[in-house]
mmCIF file of C-alpha atoms in Angstrom:
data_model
loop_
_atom_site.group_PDB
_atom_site.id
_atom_site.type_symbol
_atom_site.label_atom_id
_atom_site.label_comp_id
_atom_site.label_asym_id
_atom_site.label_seq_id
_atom_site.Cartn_x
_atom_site.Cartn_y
_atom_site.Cartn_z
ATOM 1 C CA UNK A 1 -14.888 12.805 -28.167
ATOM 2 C CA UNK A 2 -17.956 10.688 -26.237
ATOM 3 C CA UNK A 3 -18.967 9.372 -29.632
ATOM 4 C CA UNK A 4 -15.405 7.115 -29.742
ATOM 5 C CA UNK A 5 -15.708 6.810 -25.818
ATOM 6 C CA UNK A 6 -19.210 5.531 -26.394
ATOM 7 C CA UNK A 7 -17.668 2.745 -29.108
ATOM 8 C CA UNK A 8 -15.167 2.092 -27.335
ATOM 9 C CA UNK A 9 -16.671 1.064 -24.016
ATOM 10 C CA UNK A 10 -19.426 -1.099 -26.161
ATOM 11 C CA UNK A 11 -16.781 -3.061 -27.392
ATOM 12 C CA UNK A 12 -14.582 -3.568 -24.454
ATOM 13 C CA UNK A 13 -15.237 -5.578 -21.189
ATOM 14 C CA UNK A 14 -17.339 -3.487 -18.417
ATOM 15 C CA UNK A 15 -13.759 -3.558 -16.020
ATOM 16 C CA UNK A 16 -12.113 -2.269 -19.142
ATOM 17 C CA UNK A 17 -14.992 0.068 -20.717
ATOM 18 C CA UNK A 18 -14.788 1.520 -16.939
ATOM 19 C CA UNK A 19 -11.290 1.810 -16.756
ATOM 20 C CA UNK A 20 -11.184 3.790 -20.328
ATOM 21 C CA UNK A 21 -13.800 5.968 -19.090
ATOM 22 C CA UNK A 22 -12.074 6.616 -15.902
ATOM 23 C CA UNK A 23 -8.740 7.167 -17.800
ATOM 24 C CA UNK A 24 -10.895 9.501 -19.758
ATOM 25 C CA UNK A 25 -12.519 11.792 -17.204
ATOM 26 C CA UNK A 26 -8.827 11.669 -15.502
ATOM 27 C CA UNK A 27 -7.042 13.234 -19.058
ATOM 28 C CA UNK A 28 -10.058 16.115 -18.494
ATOM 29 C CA UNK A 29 -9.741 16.562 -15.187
ATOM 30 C CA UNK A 30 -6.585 15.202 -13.531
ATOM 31 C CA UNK A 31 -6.598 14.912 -9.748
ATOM 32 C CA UNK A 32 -4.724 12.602 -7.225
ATOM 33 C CA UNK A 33 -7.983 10.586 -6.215
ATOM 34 C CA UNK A 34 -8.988 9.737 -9.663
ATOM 35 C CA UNK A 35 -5.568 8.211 -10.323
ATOM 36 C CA UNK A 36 -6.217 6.555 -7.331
ATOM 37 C CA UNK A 37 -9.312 4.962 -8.309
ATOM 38 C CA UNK A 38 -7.862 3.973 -11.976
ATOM 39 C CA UNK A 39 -4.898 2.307 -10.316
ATOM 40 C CA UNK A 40 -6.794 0.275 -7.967
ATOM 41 C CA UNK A 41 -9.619 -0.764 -10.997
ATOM 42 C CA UNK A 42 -6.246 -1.835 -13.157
ATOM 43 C CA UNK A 43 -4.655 -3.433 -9.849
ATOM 44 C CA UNK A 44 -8.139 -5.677 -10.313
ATOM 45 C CA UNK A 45 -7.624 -6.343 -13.264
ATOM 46 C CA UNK A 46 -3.936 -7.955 -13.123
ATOM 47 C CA UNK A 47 -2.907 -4.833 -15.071
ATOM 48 C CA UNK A 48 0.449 -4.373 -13.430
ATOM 49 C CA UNK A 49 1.847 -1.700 -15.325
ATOM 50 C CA UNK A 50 -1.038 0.484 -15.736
ATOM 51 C CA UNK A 51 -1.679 0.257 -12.238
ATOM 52 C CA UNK A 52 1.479 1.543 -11.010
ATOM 53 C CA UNK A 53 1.664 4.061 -13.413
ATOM 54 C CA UNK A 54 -1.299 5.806 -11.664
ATOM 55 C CA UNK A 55 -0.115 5.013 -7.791
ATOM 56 C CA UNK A 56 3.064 6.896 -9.253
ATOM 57 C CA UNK A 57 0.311 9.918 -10.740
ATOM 58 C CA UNK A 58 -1.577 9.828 -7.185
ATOM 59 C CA UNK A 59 1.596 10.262 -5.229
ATOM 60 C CA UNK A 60 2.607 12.828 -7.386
ATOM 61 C CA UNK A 61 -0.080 15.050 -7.438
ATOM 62 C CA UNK A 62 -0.198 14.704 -4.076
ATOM 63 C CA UNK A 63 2.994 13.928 -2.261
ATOM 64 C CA UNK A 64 1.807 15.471 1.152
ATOM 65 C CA UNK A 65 -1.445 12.746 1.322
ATOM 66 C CA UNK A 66 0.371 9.069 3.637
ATOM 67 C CA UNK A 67 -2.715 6.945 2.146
ATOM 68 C CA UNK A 68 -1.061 7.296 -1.332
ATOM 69 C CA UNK A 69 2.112 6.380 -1.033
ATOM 70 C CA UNK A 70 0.596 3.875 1.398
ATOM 71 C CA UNK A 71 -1.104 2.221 -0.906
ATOM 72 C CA UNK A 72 1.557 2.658 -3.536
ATOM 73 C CA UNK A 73 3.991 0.613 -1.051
ATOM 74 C CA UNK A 74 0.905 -2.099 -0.676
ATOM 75 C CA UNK A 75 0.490 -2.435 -4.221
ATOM 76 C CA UNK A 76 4.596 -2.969 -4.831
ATOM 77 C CA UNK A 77 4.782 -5.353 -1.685
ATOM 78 C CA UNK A 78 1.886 -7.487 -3.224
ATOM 79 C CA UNK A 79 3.914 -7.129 -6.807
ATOM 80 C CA UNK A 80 7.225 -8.505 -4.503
ATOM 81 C CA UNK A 81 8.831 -5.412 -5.300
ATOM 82 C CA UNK A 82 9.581 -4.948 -1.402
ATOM 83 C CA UNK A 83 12.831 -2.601 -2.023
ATOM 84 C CA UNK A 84 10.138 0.049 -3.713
ATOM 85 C CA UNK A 85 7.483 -0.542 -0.765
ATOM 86 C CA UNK A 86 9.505 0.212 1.826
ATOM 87 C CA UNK A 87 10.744 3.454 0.584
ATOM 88 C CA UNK A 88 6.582 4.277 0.134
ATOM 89 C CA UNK A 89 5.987 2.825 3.262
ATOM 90 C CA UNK A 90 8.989 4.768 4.872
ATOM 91 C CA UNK A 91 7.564 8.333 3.156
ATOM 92 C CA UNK A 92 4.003 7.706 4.136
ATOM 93 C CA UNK A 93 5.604 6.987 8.040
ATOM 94 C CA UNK A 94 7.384 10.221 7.715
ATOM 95 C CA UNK A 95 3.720 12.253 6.610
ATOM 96 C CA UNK A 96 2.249 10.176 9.407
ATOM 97 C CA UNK A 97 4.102 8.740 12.118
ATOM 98 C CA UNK A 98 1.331 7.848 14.695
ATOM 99 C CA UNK A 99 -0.891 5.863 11.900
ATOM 100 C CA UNK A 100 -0.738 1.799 13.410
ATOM 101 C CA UNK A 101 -1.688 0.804 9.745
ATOM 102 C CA UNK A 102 1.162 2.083 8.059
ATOM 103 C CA UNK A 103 3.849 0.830 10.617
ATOM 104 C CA UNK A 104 2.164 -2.564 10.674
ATOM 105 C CA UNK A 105 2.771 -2.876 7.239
ATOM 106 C CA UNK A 106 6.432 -1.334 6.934
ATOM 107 C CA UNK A 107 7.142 -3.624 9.424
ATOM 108 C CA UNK A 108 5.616 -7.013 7.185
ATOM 109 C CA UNK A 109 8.085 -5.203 4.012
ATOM 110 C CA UNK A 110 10.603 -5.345 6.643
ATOM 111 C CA UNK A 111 10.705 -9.262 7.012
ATOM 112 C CA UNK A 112 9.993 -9.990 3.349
ATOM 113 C CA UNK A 113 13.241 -8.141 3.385
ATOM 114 C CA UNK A 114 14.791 -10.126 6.384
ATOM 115 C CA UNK A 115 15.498 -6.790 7.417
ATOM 116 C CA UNK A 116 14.502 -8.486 11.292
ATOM 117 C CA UNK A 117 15.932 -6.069 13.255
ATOM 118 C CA UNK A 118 13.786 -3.130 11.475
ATOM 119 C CA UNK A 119 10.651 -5.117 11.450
ATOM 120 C CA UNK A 120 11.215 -5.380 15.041
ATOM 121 C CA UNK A 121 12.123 -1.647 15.707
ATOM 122 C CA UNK A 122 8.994 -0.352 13.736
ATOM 123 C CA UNK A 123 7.110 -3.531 15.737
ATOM 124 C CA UNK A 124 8.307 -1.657 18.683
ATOM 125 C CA UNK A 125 6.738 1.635 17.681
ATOM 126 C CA UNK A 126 4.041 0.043 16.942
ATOM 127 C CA UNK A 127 3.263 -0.759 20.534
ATOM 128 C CA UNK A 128 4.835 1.991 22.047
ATOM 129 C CA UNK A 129 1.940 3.859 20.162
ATOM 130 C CA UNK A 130 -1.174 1.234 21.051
ATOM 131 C CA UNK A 131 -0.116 -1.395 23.154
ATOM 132 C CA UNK A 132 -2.320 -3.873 22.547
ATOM 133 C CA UNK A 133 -2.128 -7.475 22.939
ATOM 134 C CA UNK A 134 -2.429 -8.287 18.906
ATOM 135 C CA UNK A 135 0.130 -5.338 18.273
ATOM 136 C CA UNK A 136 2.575 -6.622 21.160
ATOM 137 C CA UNK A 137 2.593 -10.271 20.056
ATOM 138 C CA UNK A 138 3.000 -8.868 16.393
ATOM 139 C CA UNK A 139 6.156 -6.431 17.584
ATOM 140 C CA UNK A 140 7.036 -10.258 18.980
ATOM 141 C CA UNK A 141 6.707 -11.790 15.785
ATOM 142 C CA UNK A 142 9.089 -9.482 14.236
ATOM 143 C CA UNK A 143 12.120 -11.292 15.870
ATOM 144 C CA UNK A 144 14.757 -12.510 14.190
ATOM 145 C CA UNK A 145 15.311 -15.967 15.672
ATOM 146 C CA UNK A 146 12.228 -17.847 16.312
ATOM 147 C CA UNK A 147 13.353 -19.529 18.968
ATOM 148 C CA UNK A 148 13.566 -16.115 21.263
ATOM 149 C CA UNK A 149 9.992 -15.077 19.488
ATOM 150 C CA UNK A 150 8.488 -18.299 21.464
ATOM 151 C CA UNK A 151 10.256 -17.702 24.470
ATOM 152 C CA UNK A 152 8.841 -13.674 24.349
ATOM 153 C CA UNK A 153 5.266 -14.959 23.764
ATOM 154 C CA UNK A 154 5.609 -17.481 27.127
ATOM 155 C CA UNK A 155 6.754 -14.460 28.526
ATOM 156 C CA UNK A 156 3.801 -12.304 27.802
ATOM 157 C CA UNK A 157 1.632 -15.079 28.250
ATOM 158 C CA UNK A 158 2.780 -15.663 31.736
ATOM 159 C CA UNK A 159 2.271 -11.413 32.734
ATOM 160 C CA UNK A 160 -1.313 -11.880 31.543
#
């Protein structure tokens, strides 16, 4: 009960004492943002493991919601699991097809990959959607030789 929650947390760490209480309150009350929460306090803590394990609760519980398995795919890409991100990226593009965040960072997965060719397709999107100048020379930068990726900046450099 609180009693051992109270214990516990005295003898733990705050991070940690936070995390068990947060682990507690989810086994009361489970929901998709409190797994959330936990896997982003254990992502802070180095805590690998734990931390997917509650991405993999938040999407889930809650397989309609892009964010999640957004932030499921960030927390594999940083963990060079890039395989796994994509296909979280890829699901969170499908709830959400318009969101410039989430094809930005498909797109990075992409080239950890060397998958050029669909870095530079989703790059594409990407501008179709906002054409900006930073999301244009990023669709750029998703080119597989470098050597065409300078002569495409000169290029837009020159219609500016």
């Amino acid at each position: 009960g609180w009693n051992e929650l109270i214990r516990i947390t005295r003898e733990l760490k705050p991070v940690q004492a936070m995390c068990t209480a947060m682990e507690a309150v989810f086994r009361l009350k489970p929901s998709a943002a409190g797994a959330l929460e936990i896997a982003r306090a254990y992502q802070g803590e180095g805590k690998k493991e734990k931390a997917l394990t509650y991405y993999q609760f938040a999407t889930q519980m809650e397989p309609g919601n892009a964010n999640y398995w957004s932030e499921q795919g960030s927390f594999l890409h940083k963990c060079n699991v890039a395989n796994e991100a994509v296909h979280c990226f890829e699901k969170a593009r499908s709830l959400e097809p318009s969101n410039p965040k989430i094809l930005k960072q498909l797109a990075s997965c992409y080239q950890t990959l060397g998958a050029f060719a669909l870095a530079q397709q989703v790059g594409h999107e990407l501008v179709v959607l906002e054409p900006s100048l930073e999301n244009r020379i990023e669709s750029i930068l998703c080119a597989p030789v470098i050597a065409d990726s300078s002569n495409q900046l000169l290029a837009l450099h020159s219609s500016m």
